[in-house]
XYZ file of C-alpha atoms in Angstrom:
749
model
C 64.526 6.515 65.486
C 65.882 9.223 63.917
C 67.094 9.859 60.548
C 70.553 10.568 60.258
C 71.812 14.022 60.398
C 71.994 14.820 56.081
C 75.424 15.743 54.975
C 76.497 19.408 55.200
C 76.339 21.342 52.071
C 79.951 21.693 50.776
C 79.927 25.025 51.986
C 79.721 24.204 55.325
C 82.258 21.321 54.735
C 84.419 24.274 54.110
C 84.157 25.893 56.983
C 83.629 23.352 59.211
C 86.901 22.445 58.324
C 89.129 25.924 59.136
C 90.873 25.845 62.121
C 88.706 27.820 64.231
C 86.322 25.397 64.995
C 88.588 23.191 66.567
C 88.068 25.411 69.625
C 85.439 24.923 72.230
C 82.536 27.484 72.418
C 80.268 27.918 75.356
C 76.751 28.966 75.474
C 76.610 31.039 78.226
C 75.487 29.385 81.699
C 76.268 31.799 84.928
C 75.630 28.500 87.137
C 78.970 26.941 85.962
C 80.332 30.570 85.783
C 80.569 30.388 82.254
C 80.197 34.301 81.854
C 82.742 37.161 81.530
C 80.576 39.918 83.282
C 77.619 40.704 84.957
C 75.989 37.130 86.799
C 72.918 37.064 88.021
C 74.786 36.203 91.402
C 77.711 38.528 90.844
C 76.945 40.827 93.983
C 75.993 44.813 94.515
C 79.028 46.952 95.356
C 78.373 48.115 98.832
C 80.667 49.163 101.659
C 79.578 49.990 105.423
C 81.656 50.749 108.009
C 80.946 50.450 111.603
C 81.410 53.259 114.635
C 85.091 52.229 114.736
C 85.795 51.736 111.371
C 85.686 48.710 110.514
C 83.882 46.835 107.668
C 80.579 45.700 108.731
C 79.774 44.783 104.713
C 80.955 44.579 102.076
C 79.589 44.003 98.331
C 76.254 43.183 99.924
C 77.513 40.735 102.502
C 77.781 41.323 106.271
C 81.006 40.734 108.345
C 79.520 38.027 109.873
C 79.015 36.094 106.740
C 82.593 36.648 105.030
C 84.918 34.460 103.807
C 88.237 34.782 104.022
C 88.816 36.686 101.177
C 86.042 39.285 102.037
C 87.765 38.875 105.559
C 91.495 39.873 103.813
C 90.099 42.262 101.210
C 87.969 44.068 104.104
C 91.439 44.228 106.655
C 94.024 44.763 104.087
C 92.965 45.303 100.850
C 90.768 48.561 100.926
C 91.485 52.385 101.300
C 89.269 53.620 103.682
C 89.767 56.903 103.859
C 88.833 56.989 100.344
C 86.047 54.461 100.414
C 83.456 56.773 100.590
C 83.900 59.117 98.102
C 84.866 56.157 95.819
C 81.948 54.097 96.606
C 79.547 57.059 95.891
C 80.810 57.863 92.382
C 78.741 56.956 89.289
C 79.744 53.936 87.504
C 79.614 55.688 84.248
C 81.303 58.442 86.114
C 84.586 56.526 86.863
C 84.319 54.922 83.323
C 84.696 58.164 81.986
C 87.245 59.019 84.074
C 89.508 55.756 83.367
C 89.532 56.798 79.770
C 89.535 60.479 79.797
C 93.062 61.919 79.031
C 92.360 65.012 80.900
C 91.783 62.986 84.599
C 95.114 62.120 85.832
C 96.287 58.508 86.249
C 97.051 58.983 89.911
C 93.150 60.504 90.466
C 91.859 56.952 89.089
C 94.193 55.280 91.424
C 93.544 57.032 94.396
C 89.438 56.018 93.561
C 90.194 52.574 92.917
C 92.175 51.997 95.912
C 88.669 52.832 98.017
C 86.555 50.724 95.429
C 85.532 47.202 96.712
C 85.877 44.441 94.116
C 82.307 44.563 93.135
C 82.352 48.022 92.586
C 85.760 48.297 90.359
C 84.887 45.248 88.346
C 81.167 47.203 87.639
C 82.572 50.413 86.585
C 85.636 48.862 84.013
C 83.057 46.372 82.775
C 81.560 49.129 80.895
C 84.757 50.014 78.816
C 84.422 49.172 75.164
C 87.173 47.448 73.412
C 88.803 50.571 72.185
C 88.093 52.529 75.607
C 90.407 49.205 77.153
C 93.112 50.205 75.212
C 92.677 53.734 75.924
C 92.781 52.768 79.358
C 95.506 50.373 79.341
C 98.033 53.130 77.877
C 96.898 55.456 80.690
C 97.073 52.982 83.390
C 100.008 50.960 83.072
C 102.538 51.431 85.839
C 105.695 51.958 83.471
C 106.174 53.966 81.143
C 108.534 51.641 79.122
C 106.734 48.585 77.385
C 108.384 45.059 77.937
C 108.313 41.301 77.072
C 108.468 38.040 78.779
C 110.082 35.155 77.221
C 109.471 31.244 77.864
C 112.517 29.130 77.493
C 112.153 25.372 77.792
C 112.679 22.447 76.223
C 111.522 18.465 76.508
C 115.544 17.485 77.573
C 115.906 20.046 80.359
C 119.119 20.125 78.333
C 121.227 22.978 79.389
C 123.249 23.976 76.335
C 120.006 24.237 74.402
C 118.479 26.077 77.590
C 121.522 28.442 77.078
C 121.578 28.776 73.985
C 117.955 29.530 73.883
C 118.067 32.115 76.936
C 121.384 34.020 75.019
C 118.904 33.982 72.090
C 115.716 35.193 73.922
C 117.918 37.822 75.607
C 119.178 38.779 72.287
C 115.436 39.520 70.601
C 114.723 41.716 73.743
C 113.152 39.848 76.172
C 114.029 41.547 79.784
C 112.632 38.189 81.687
C 113.234 35.027 81.035
C 110.748 32.095 82.407
C 111.719 28.303 82.673
C 110.202 25.500 83.990
C 110.583 21.505 83.712
C 109.379 18.186 82.688
C 111.121 16.307 85.401
C 111.090 18.398 88.665
C 114.603 17.438 89.994
C 116.268 19.270 87.155
C 115.433 22.732 88.259
C 117.973 23.726 89.422
C 120.166 22.769 86.665
C 117.710 24.396 84.380
C 117.813 27.690 86.506
C 121.834 27.723 86.065
C 121.711 27.140 82.717
C 119.282 29.997 81.742
C 120.907 32.249 83.937
C 124.175 31.736 82.142
C 122.557 32.169 78.716
C 121.053 34.892 79.400
C 123.765 36.543 80.888
C 125.537 36.255 77.952
C 122.358 37.514 75.443
C 122.215 41.368 77.400
C 122.724 42.500 80.952
C 120.434 42.915 83.404
C 117.924 39.847 82.219
C 115.832 38.844 84.813
C 115.482 34.358 85.225
C 112.841 32.426 86.771
C 112.188 29.038 87.269
C 108.797 27.835 87.537
C 107.921 25.006 90.188
C 106.696 24.429 93.040
C 106.347 27.319 95.399
C 108.862 25.990 98.383
C 111.387 25.147 95.559
C 111.291 28.129 93.406
C 112.090 30.188 96.892
C 114.740 27.856 97.954
C 116.205 28.547 94.204
C 115.475 32.330 95.402
C 117.780 32.140 98.207
C 120.285 30.398 96.829
C 120.124 33.077 94.032
C 119.652 30.630 91.293
C 116.624 32.659 90.371
C 116.101 36.788 90.507
C 111.885 36.578 90.266
C 108.553 34.565 90.873
C 105.239 34.708 89.821
C 103.559 31.225 90.410
C 101.797 32.601 93.845
C 98.478 31.533 92.883
C 95.426 33.796 93.689
C 91.728 32.307 93.402
C 88.453 34.355 93.841
C 86.609 31.553 95.924
C 87.459 30.374 99.006
C 86.717 26.350 97.979
C 89.398 26.755 95.437
C 91.683 28.521 98.063
C 90.821 25.083 100.541
C 91.800 22.818 97.385
C 95.071 24.439 97.266
C 95.737 24.041 100.902
C 96.373 27.989 100.967
C 94.422 31.136 102.280
C 95.381 34.592 101.593
C 97.426 34.955 104.924
C 99.582 31.963 103.558
C 100.190 34.050 100.225
C 100.993 37.097 101.908
C 103.702 35.226 104.139
C 104.938 33.680 100.665
C 104.976 37.044 99.370
C 106.316 38.776 102.574
C 109.548 35.863 102.399
C 110.246 36.462 98.668
C 110.774 40.548 99.338
C 112.881 39.672 102.304
C 115.206 37.925 100.313
C 115.226 40.482 97.458
C 113.043 38.460 94.887
C 110.221 40.189 92.661
C 107.778 38.691 93.203
C 104.051 39.100 91.307
C 101.283 36.634 91.800
C 99.169 34.937 89.195
C 95.542 34.914 89.045
C 93.269 34.669 85.564
C 89.105 34.948 84.282
C 88.115 31.126 84.168
C 90.526 29.180 86.770
C 87.114 28.931 88.744
C 85.012 27.512 86.556
C 87.498 25.375 85.469
C 87.584 23.954 89.393
C 84.177 23.959 89.793
C 83.835 26.555 92.332
C 82.732 29.590 90.578
C 79.817 29.539 92.977
C 77.903 30.982 90.173
C 79.604 34.545 89.685
C 81.158 36.020 86.477
C 84.873 35.657 85.804
C 85.289 39.395 85.951
C 83.707 39.996 89.621
C 85.931 36.414 90.699
C 88.793 38.442 88.990
C 88.242 41.731 90.860
C 88.453 39.645 94.019
C 91.675 38.522 92.884
C 93.660 41.672 92.183
C 92.207 43.140 95.515
C 93.384 40.124 97.427
C 96.857 40.893 95.028
C 97.288 44.249 96.552
C 95.903 43.539 100.213
C 98.915 41.383 100.302
C 101.914 43.125 99.102
C 102.415 41.674 95.653
C 104.282 44.366 93.520
C 102.145 42.819 90.575
C 99.917 40.057 88.972
C 100.112 37.934 86.421
C 96.615 38.087 84.838
C 94.270 37.495 81.520
C 93.611 34.273 81.866
C 96.559 32.452 81.625
C 96.343 28.715 81.711
C 92.500 29.093 82.108
C 92.593 31.689 79.051
C 90.911 29.051 76.687
C 87.452 29.323 79.228
C 87.203 32.587 78.981
C 87.531 32.934 75.528
C 84.763 30.304 75.283
C 81.816 32.720 76.318
C 80.614 35.957 74.532
C 82.814 38.986 75.339
C 85.816 36.477 77.220
C 88.595 37.972 75.371
C 87.029 41.368 76.584
C 87.082 40.214 79.884
C 90.720 39.280 79.476
C 91.740 42.524 78.672
C 89.635 44.273 81.217
C 91.226 42.188 83.506
C 94.678 43.671 82.837
C 93.159 46.698 83.023
C 91.985 46.425 86.592
C 95.278 45.074 87.350
C 96.962 48.765 86.580
C 93.932 50.946 88.307
C 94.875 48.892 91.626
C 98.288 50.324 91.154
C 100.055 47.243 90.115
C 102.681 45.837 87.949
C 100.752 43.754 84.812
C 101.767 41.195 83.129
C 99.166 40.568 80.640
C 98.341 37.225 80.004
C 99.089 36.239 76.257
C 100.836 33.223 77.543
C 98.713 30.078 77.221
C 97.656 29.585 73.209
C 93.757 30.719 73.603
C 92.918 29.014 69.925
C 93.527 27.310 66.978
C 92.730 30.265 65.045
C 95.893 32.124 64.172
C 93.106 35.064 63.342
C 91.519 34.304 66.788
C 95.035 34.604 68.980
C 96.267 37.642 67.030
C 92.766 39.456 67.787
C 93.426 38.419 71.431
C 96.927 40.189 71.680
C 96.686 43.283 69.321
C 95.038 45.286 71.482
C 97.173 45.300 73.835
C 100.482 45.260 72.052
C 98.737 48.378 70.741
C 98.014 50.056 73.736
C 101.684 48.640 75.763
C 102.019 46.803 78.455
C 104.315 46.331 81.424
C 104.843 43.036 80.000
C 102.746 42.361 77.226
C 103.041 38.548 77.219
C 103.645 37.146 80.604
C 105.462 34.080 78.599
C 106.097 34.719 74.621
C 107.363 31.105 74.027
C 110.686 32.154 72.057
C 111.629 28.214 71.961
C 109.295 25.944 69.507
C 105.945 25.211 70.161
C 106.378 21.540 70.776
C 109.591 22.449 73.398
C 107.277 24.678 75.653
C 106.836 22.647 78.710
C 104.291 25.166 79.903
C 102.390 24.061 76.748
C 102.081 26.032 73.569
C 101.928 30.056 74.217
C 99.822 32.713 72.378
C 102.946 33.231 70.266
C 105.834 30.859 70.035
C 109.288 30.982 67.766
C 107.246 30.336 64.677
C 105.682 34.121 65.468
C 108.665 35.838 66.558
C 109.145 37.409 62.752
C 105.085 37.812 62.465
C 105.324 40.115 65.965
C 108.504 41.762 65.043
C 107.027 42.827 61.770
C 103.497 43.745 63.403
C 105.325 46.400 65.613
C 106.897 47.833 62.638
C 103.385 47.927 61.128
C 101.886 49.641 63.848
C 105.006 51.383 65.318
C 104.569 50.479 68.472
C 107.110 49.289 71.115
C 106.254 45.815 72.036
C 109.467 44.891 74.145
C 110.742 42.664 71.152
C 113.826 43.671 68.335
C 115.019 42.185 65.592
C 118.156 39.817 65.694
C 120.845 39.185 62.745
C 121.405 36.032 62.286
C 125.415 36.280 62.948
C 124.937 37.429 66.433
C 122.564 34.856 67.214
C 125.046 32.353 65.933
C 128.022 34.241 68.213
C 125.672 34.260 71.002
C 124.706 30.846 70.714
C 128.059 29.246 70.689
C 129.432 31.635 73.524
C 126.315 30.661 75.894
C 126.847 26.774 75.286
C 130.845 27.297 75.603
C 130.245 29.073 78.885
C 127.785 26.167 80.684
C 130.308 23.650 79.343
C 132.925 25.289 81.300
C 131.077 26.275 84.303
C 129.555 22.713 84.380
C 133.369 20.964 84.612
C 134.653 23.688 86.813
C 131.738 22.865 89.307
C 131.766 19.180 88.955
C 128.232 19.191 87.680
C 128.633 17.402 84.436
C 130.306 17.018 80.838
C 129.196 17.347 77.329
C 130.417 16.147 74.296
C 131.765 18.284 71.469
C 129.289 16.749 69.359
C 126.264 17.595 71.732
C 127.898 20.914 71.789
C 127.439 21.908 67.943
C 123.863 19.973 68.031
C 122.934 22.493 70.702
C 123.903 25.957 69.081
C 123.147 24.829 65.756
C 119.465 23.933 67.048
C 115.576 25.260 66.174
C 114.860 22.844 68.616
C 115.795 20.102 70.836
C 114.413 17.105 68.475
C 117.538 18.657 66.370
C 119.983 17.543 69.717
C 119.816 13.729 69.605
C 123.371 13.696 70.940
C 121.971 14.965 74.370
C 122.419 12.770 77.343
C 118.778 13.088 79.591
C 120.692 11.991 82.874
C 122.902 14.935 82.670
C 120.724 18.012 83.906
C 119.202 15.134 86.570
C 123.316 14.922 87.616
C 123.864 18.394 87.862
C 120.585 19.324 89.632
C 121.314 16.652 92.207
C 124.808 17.957 92.951
C 123.568 21.600 93.051
C 121.354 20.718 96.071
C 123.147 18.593 97.864
C 126.204 20.900 98.376
C 124.305 24.206 98.807
C 125.629 25.698 95.570
C 124.701 29.154 94.959
C 124.872 31.974 92.206
C 128.136 33.324 93.880
C 129.757 29.990 93.304
C 128.284 30.146 89.724
C 129.734 33.705 89.104
C 133.037 32.596 90.270
C 133.262 29.889 87.818
C 132.008 31.939 85.336
C 135.392 34.590 86.268
C 137.892 31.620 86.680
C 137.105 30.085 83.080
C 137.418 33.231 81.141
C 133.889 34.721 81.131
C 134.413 38.108 82.880
C 131.771 39.463 81.462
C 129.249 37.273 81.847
C 129.973 36.925 86.045
C 129.761 40.632 86.199
C 126.510 40.844 84.695
C 125.425 38.280 86.811
C 127.298 39.614 89.985
C 125.223 43.272 89.713
C 121.657 41.416 89.720
C 122.606 39.685 93.030
C 124.054 43.174 94.357
C 120.662 44.899 93.004
C 118.925 42.141 95.631
C 120.751 43.934 98.264
C 119.575 47.448 97.245
C 116.115 46.373 96.656
C 115.518 48.715 94.272
C 114.253 46.598 91.513
C 111.212 45.126 94.355
C 109.666 48.238 93.254
C 106.321 48.154 91.281
C 106.802 46.536 87.319
C 110.637 47.068 87.698
C 113.023 46.027 84.998
C 116.395 46.769 84.839
C 117.615 47.830 81.129
C 120.770 46.971 79.700
C 122.695 49.113 81.384
C 121.404 47.841 84.329
C 118.928 51.118 84.996
C 115.934 49.913 86.949
C 112.730 50.799 85.135
C 109.741 51.064 87.432
C 106.951 52.939 88.504
C 108.793 55.299 91.019
C 111.673 55.608 88.236
C 109.977 55.426 84.783
C 106.365 55.970 85.801
C 103.773 55.944 83.550
C 102.767 59.741 82.310
C 99.881 59.280 79.828
C 98.012 62.352 79.596
C 96.498 62.238 75.533
C 98.158 62.510 72.822
C 101.547 64.289 72.468
C 102.559 62.519 75.703
C 103.507 59.231 77.340
C 105.963 56.673 75.982
C 107.271 57.271 72.507
C 110.615 55.081 71.339
C 113.735 57.126 71.027
C 115.097 57.374 67.815
C 117.428 54.268 68.305
C 114.712 52.510 69.938
C 112.281 53.018 66.778
C 115.128 52.251 64.684
C 115.332 48.770 66.323
C 111.643 47.982 66.004
C 112.055 49.235 61.825
C 115.041 47.437 61.160
C 113.110 44.126 60.415
C 115.814 41.644 58.868
C 113.455 40.883 56.156
C 113.358 44.992 55.151
C 115.307 45.306 51.577
C 116.630 48.346 49.716
C 116.690 49.496 46.147
C 120.332 49.094 46.967
C 119.665 45.396 48.424
C 117.794 44.442 44.933
C 120.677 46.169 43.081
C 123.086 43.545 44.333
C 120.855 40.752 43.985
C 120.071 41.524 40.540
C 123.796 42.030 39.837
C 124.417 38.014 40.581
C 122.727 37.288 37.707
C 124.430 39.712 35.330
C 125.381 37.622 32.238
C 127.172 38.615 28.807
C 124.436 36.306 27.446
C 121.974 39.867 26.236
C 124.159 42.716 24.417
C 122.713 45.794 22.582
C 124.080 45.833 18.778
C 122.440 48.680 17.434
C 119.910 50.845 17.089
C 116.505 48.786 16.309
C 114.754 49.301 12.615
C 111.514 48.412 10.923
C 110.864 44.856 9.896
C 109.477 43.396 6.334
C 108.973 39.821 6.977
C 105.520 38.765 7.804
C 106.190 36.034 10.587
C 108.364 38.413 12.448
C 107.220 38.886 16.156
C 109.366 41.668 17.654
C 109.845 41.608 21.649
C 110.195 44.513 23.526
C 111.727 44.934 26.895
C 112.032 47.819 29.888
C 114.825 50.552 29.953
C 116.637 48.141 32.815
C 116.450 44.637 31.419
C 119.813 43.661 30.378
C 121.368 46.817 32.588
C 120.247 46.600 35.607
C 118.010 43.786 35.905
C 118.493 40.671 35.167
C 116.018 38.526 37.171
C 112.010 38.205 37.146
C 109.735 38.214 40.066
C 109.168 34.143 39.199
C 112.994 33.495 39.833
C 113.580 32.862 36.225
C 116.375 35.192 34.276
C 115.199 37.573 31.743
C 117.424 35.500 29.253
C 115.459 32.275 29.785
C 112.188 34.425 29.739
C 113.374 35.521 26.826
C 114.434 32.337 25.539
C 110.905 30.977 26.142
C 108.852 33.509 24.447
C 111.705 33.181 21.432
C 111.213 28.873 21.454
C 107.438 29.333 21.450
C 107.378 31.692 18.160
C 109.488 29.132 16.299
C 107.163 26.185 17.018
C 104.757 28.577 14.965
C 107.306 28.717 12.432
C 108.072 32.890 13.324
C 111.016 34.547 13.651
C 111.898 36.582 16.970
C 113.803 39.725 17.676
C 114.458 41.433 20.609
C 114.639 44.930 21.383
C 115.275 47.523 24.135
C 112.280 50.292 24.596
C 114.413 53.051 26.393
C 112.116 56.079 26.281
C 109.310 54.274 28.446
C 108.573 51.969 31.595
C 104.563 51.520 30.630
C 104.304 47.937 29.500
C 101.321 48.638 27.093
C 103.444 51.266 25.363
C 106.576 48.984 25.249
C 104.596 46.120 23.760
C 103.229 48.428 20.690
C 106.398 49.985 20.029
C 107.725 46.486 19.528
C 104.273 45.808 17.558
C 104.760 48.582 15.392
C 108.631 47.464 14.414
C 107.273 44.095 13.601
C 107.044 42.837 10.151
C 103.529 40.871 11.402
C 102.541 44.239 12.946
C 102.236 41.318 16.644
C 104.976 42.440 19.574
C 105.283 41.134 23.055
C 106.380 43.653 25.634
C 107.778 42.119 29.070
C 109.265 44.296 32.368
C 112.050 43.324 33.808
C 109.990 42.217 36.612
C 108.059 39.467 34.079
C 105.090 41.011 33.166
C 104.606 40.387 29.769
C 101.417 40.965 26.994
C 100.729 40.642 23.079
C 100.082 43.807 21.428
C 99.295 44.747 17.753
C 100.183 47.961 15.672
C 96.642 49.202 15.414
C 95.484 48.742 19.246
C 95.307 51.713 21.420
C 98.463 51.658 23.836
C 96.086 50.219 27.124
C 94.770 47.568 24.494
C 96.219 44.159 24.475
C 95.263 40.565 22.904
C 96.906 38.731 25.865
C 98.175 39.820 29.403
C 100.289 38.370 31.922
C 99.632 40.829 34.754
C 100.555 38.354 38.143
C 104.863 38.027 36.754
C 105.432 35.717 40.131
C 103.441 33.134 38.709
C 103.955 33.024 35.095
C 107.209 29.838 34.767
C 108.812 28.749 31.939
C 106.112 27.057 30.327
C 103.610 30.420 30.279
C 106.733 32.311 28.921
C 106.709 29.898 25.802
C 102.468 29.508 25.519
C 102.549 33.609 25.074
C 105.538 32.736 22.555
C 103.023 30.441 20.900
C 100.476 32.015 20.809
C 102.015 35.491 19.580
C 103.259 33.193 16.487
C 99.436 32.425 16.150
C 98.620 36.139 16.033
C 101.161 36.672 13.683
C 100.026 34.181 11.229
C 96.404 35.323 11.528
C 95.082 33.022 13.653
C 92.638 33.434 16.474
C 94.273 31.087 19.545
C 92.818 30.163 22.964
C 93.896 33.121 25.600
C 96.086 32.186 28.410
C 94.639 32.659 31.373
C 96.869 34.419 34.060
C 97.480 31.366 36.679
C 95.677 32.165 40.059
C 97.028 32.189 43.262
C 95.519 32.185 46.987
C 98.869 33.642 48.400
C 99.512 37.177 49.141
C 101.092 37.715 45.888
C 101.013 41.832 46.603
C 102.146 41.434 50.107
C 105.250 39.333 48.902
C 106.064 41.146 46.147
C 104.697 44.374 45.808
C 108.262 46.386 47.764
C 110.246 44.336 45.366
C 108.351 45.999 42.656
C 108.884 49.507 43.987
C 112.262 49.150 43.340
C 112.273 47.588 39.974
C 110.065 50.180 39.299
C 112.724 52.676 40.801
C 115.459 51.213 38.918
C 113.662 51.132 35.540
C 112.617 55.016 36.124
C 116.409 55.402 36.306
C 117.976 53.734 33.358
C 114.778 54.992 31.221
C 116.146 57.738 28.041
C 114.156 58.451 25.484
C 117.475 59.999 24.135
C 118.564 56.364 23.504
C 115.561 55.239 21.267
C 115.053 51.628 20.834
C 118.439 49.401 20.674
C 118.138 45.654 19.102
C 119.456 43.002 21.430
C 121.391 39.798 20.905
C 120.021 36.884 22.690
C 121.982 34.174 23.746
C 120.513 30.923 24.295
């Protein structure tokens, strides 16, 4: 019998407790499909045409052995006019063309169209991570990046759905995807989200993700405007398991298009391994088959990059790189790329950020195929890679890098107004159409709610009844438009009607189409990506850059002055010029030029009067006398403290800046020396200021007190406070005036 394993040492116990170690990481196993690139069973690229131009061999498989995927791709997925040239191209040469800014995007697309799945996979697998970013910047279809939101909740609450959809639109999402925990609620959810989206902004497209036939029916009634849950897989067995074939998917694709509904397909590396039918092939090769199928069946775009199986791909070496390479492959096939980042891939914030950041920096048609704009617990797709908890982080990352991830900051008042209007609109429409009534309490909770847990007044039967009535009466979006108009919501009625008209025109069925807020279609046709190296391609306009930069947390010097003025007090007054002290028990506190003029609050949250009160009280505990002066000629803490010490009868002084940094100085020391220093102002509380006063008193009496240590914090103190410090220093410099000398201050405690 084996002895039990010894307990890990402390360092490894600590490491084991970190979030990243909740992730399941797999040993590479080609047999199970747990391999990102280059499985031993991946076929060698090949393409042989017969005498009449038909494909007789593709990727080392003769036509007689083709499965249904091979058959469909061979018939419909290859440009045979360019195939000979493309297949003969060296893999490294093609990879360099993909990255090279001087090779036009159109040339890469022309060659990729003639490549078999194995050929395209082998070339793109050579790209390093930074090169994938370059490729994505160049190859994406639409010039202007965008983003998609998930708006769902556990209750299928129509009021909360509408409020959250309006919020998502306000934050800049141009597509909103909803789904249901209860299938029967789907029509109600579609109506509620459509109304909320129309309140939030013009031209936002809406999807309700459910079973394909039900989704198509809602589309035909105009209740939704796009679809993306048409799944493709890289092996025949998984298609068979799903009662599907490439032909049935092509038929469904044409069904959406014929009704003016934008549609993209969904695939993603790891799906076949998850379903036990990877046939020993690499995830990237199987995804290459899916993307070739997407092109062949006539879809305008692909949602890929792992999606529900992102964690499977992320579990193997190089898996995250393969997820991004999948997205680049879609772009190389000249399709809209909705680049995953929807399913939560990791419990580690570092890992999930590393998965998304390269795509955000490069830009994509849709950076996320489902950013959970609602809280994680309300996301009925499962937690997204990014959720409402992360919106501020995402906005700040955009600002950090100066890139457009499709989102913008929305102010609290704006969002409150939109949420209120969305809730009122849904109440009015549901009442007008006989779908349901909502109490005032329910409505008020939905406006204020951060999530469904904040709406206990919701009646779970209401959406179910509303959805049944919608189905049974054949209600269409035109009925909703009429109801909006007749209940006083003319603007929203016009916005939804404009979307319905656009379906007749069909312009937004072009590859990578979205509407901007002026209802202009931005697509491969109207807004083509023109990146050709530095200085070209998409740059945010000045207005858009201002949107990106203006996060709600930013503060100016003027903002800080307003904040400080709120703490202005008459308890600190100048009473004349400061003189030399003679009392050997006297300790002088010198403060910086802005204290008591423009600066009244320290970084720790104590007012300067409170901090001075604690310092003086500490001296008095030691039987010493305190005096406060303002040193107007410098903002340097060492010189302030030294000036105070030289005025002090004991030769001991304290220097304190308005931000709260403080030290003990002695008259015979150099300016940069000191006896004790509190350098981390945000962490200095009242007890520490009192302790500094005590120690200053002990120094004045000739004792050698134990120095007080700076309190330790593992928080990002610099990130939190340095911008405020810059503003405070600027205010101090403005107040600095050597001609004013040193002033005596009186403090009321």
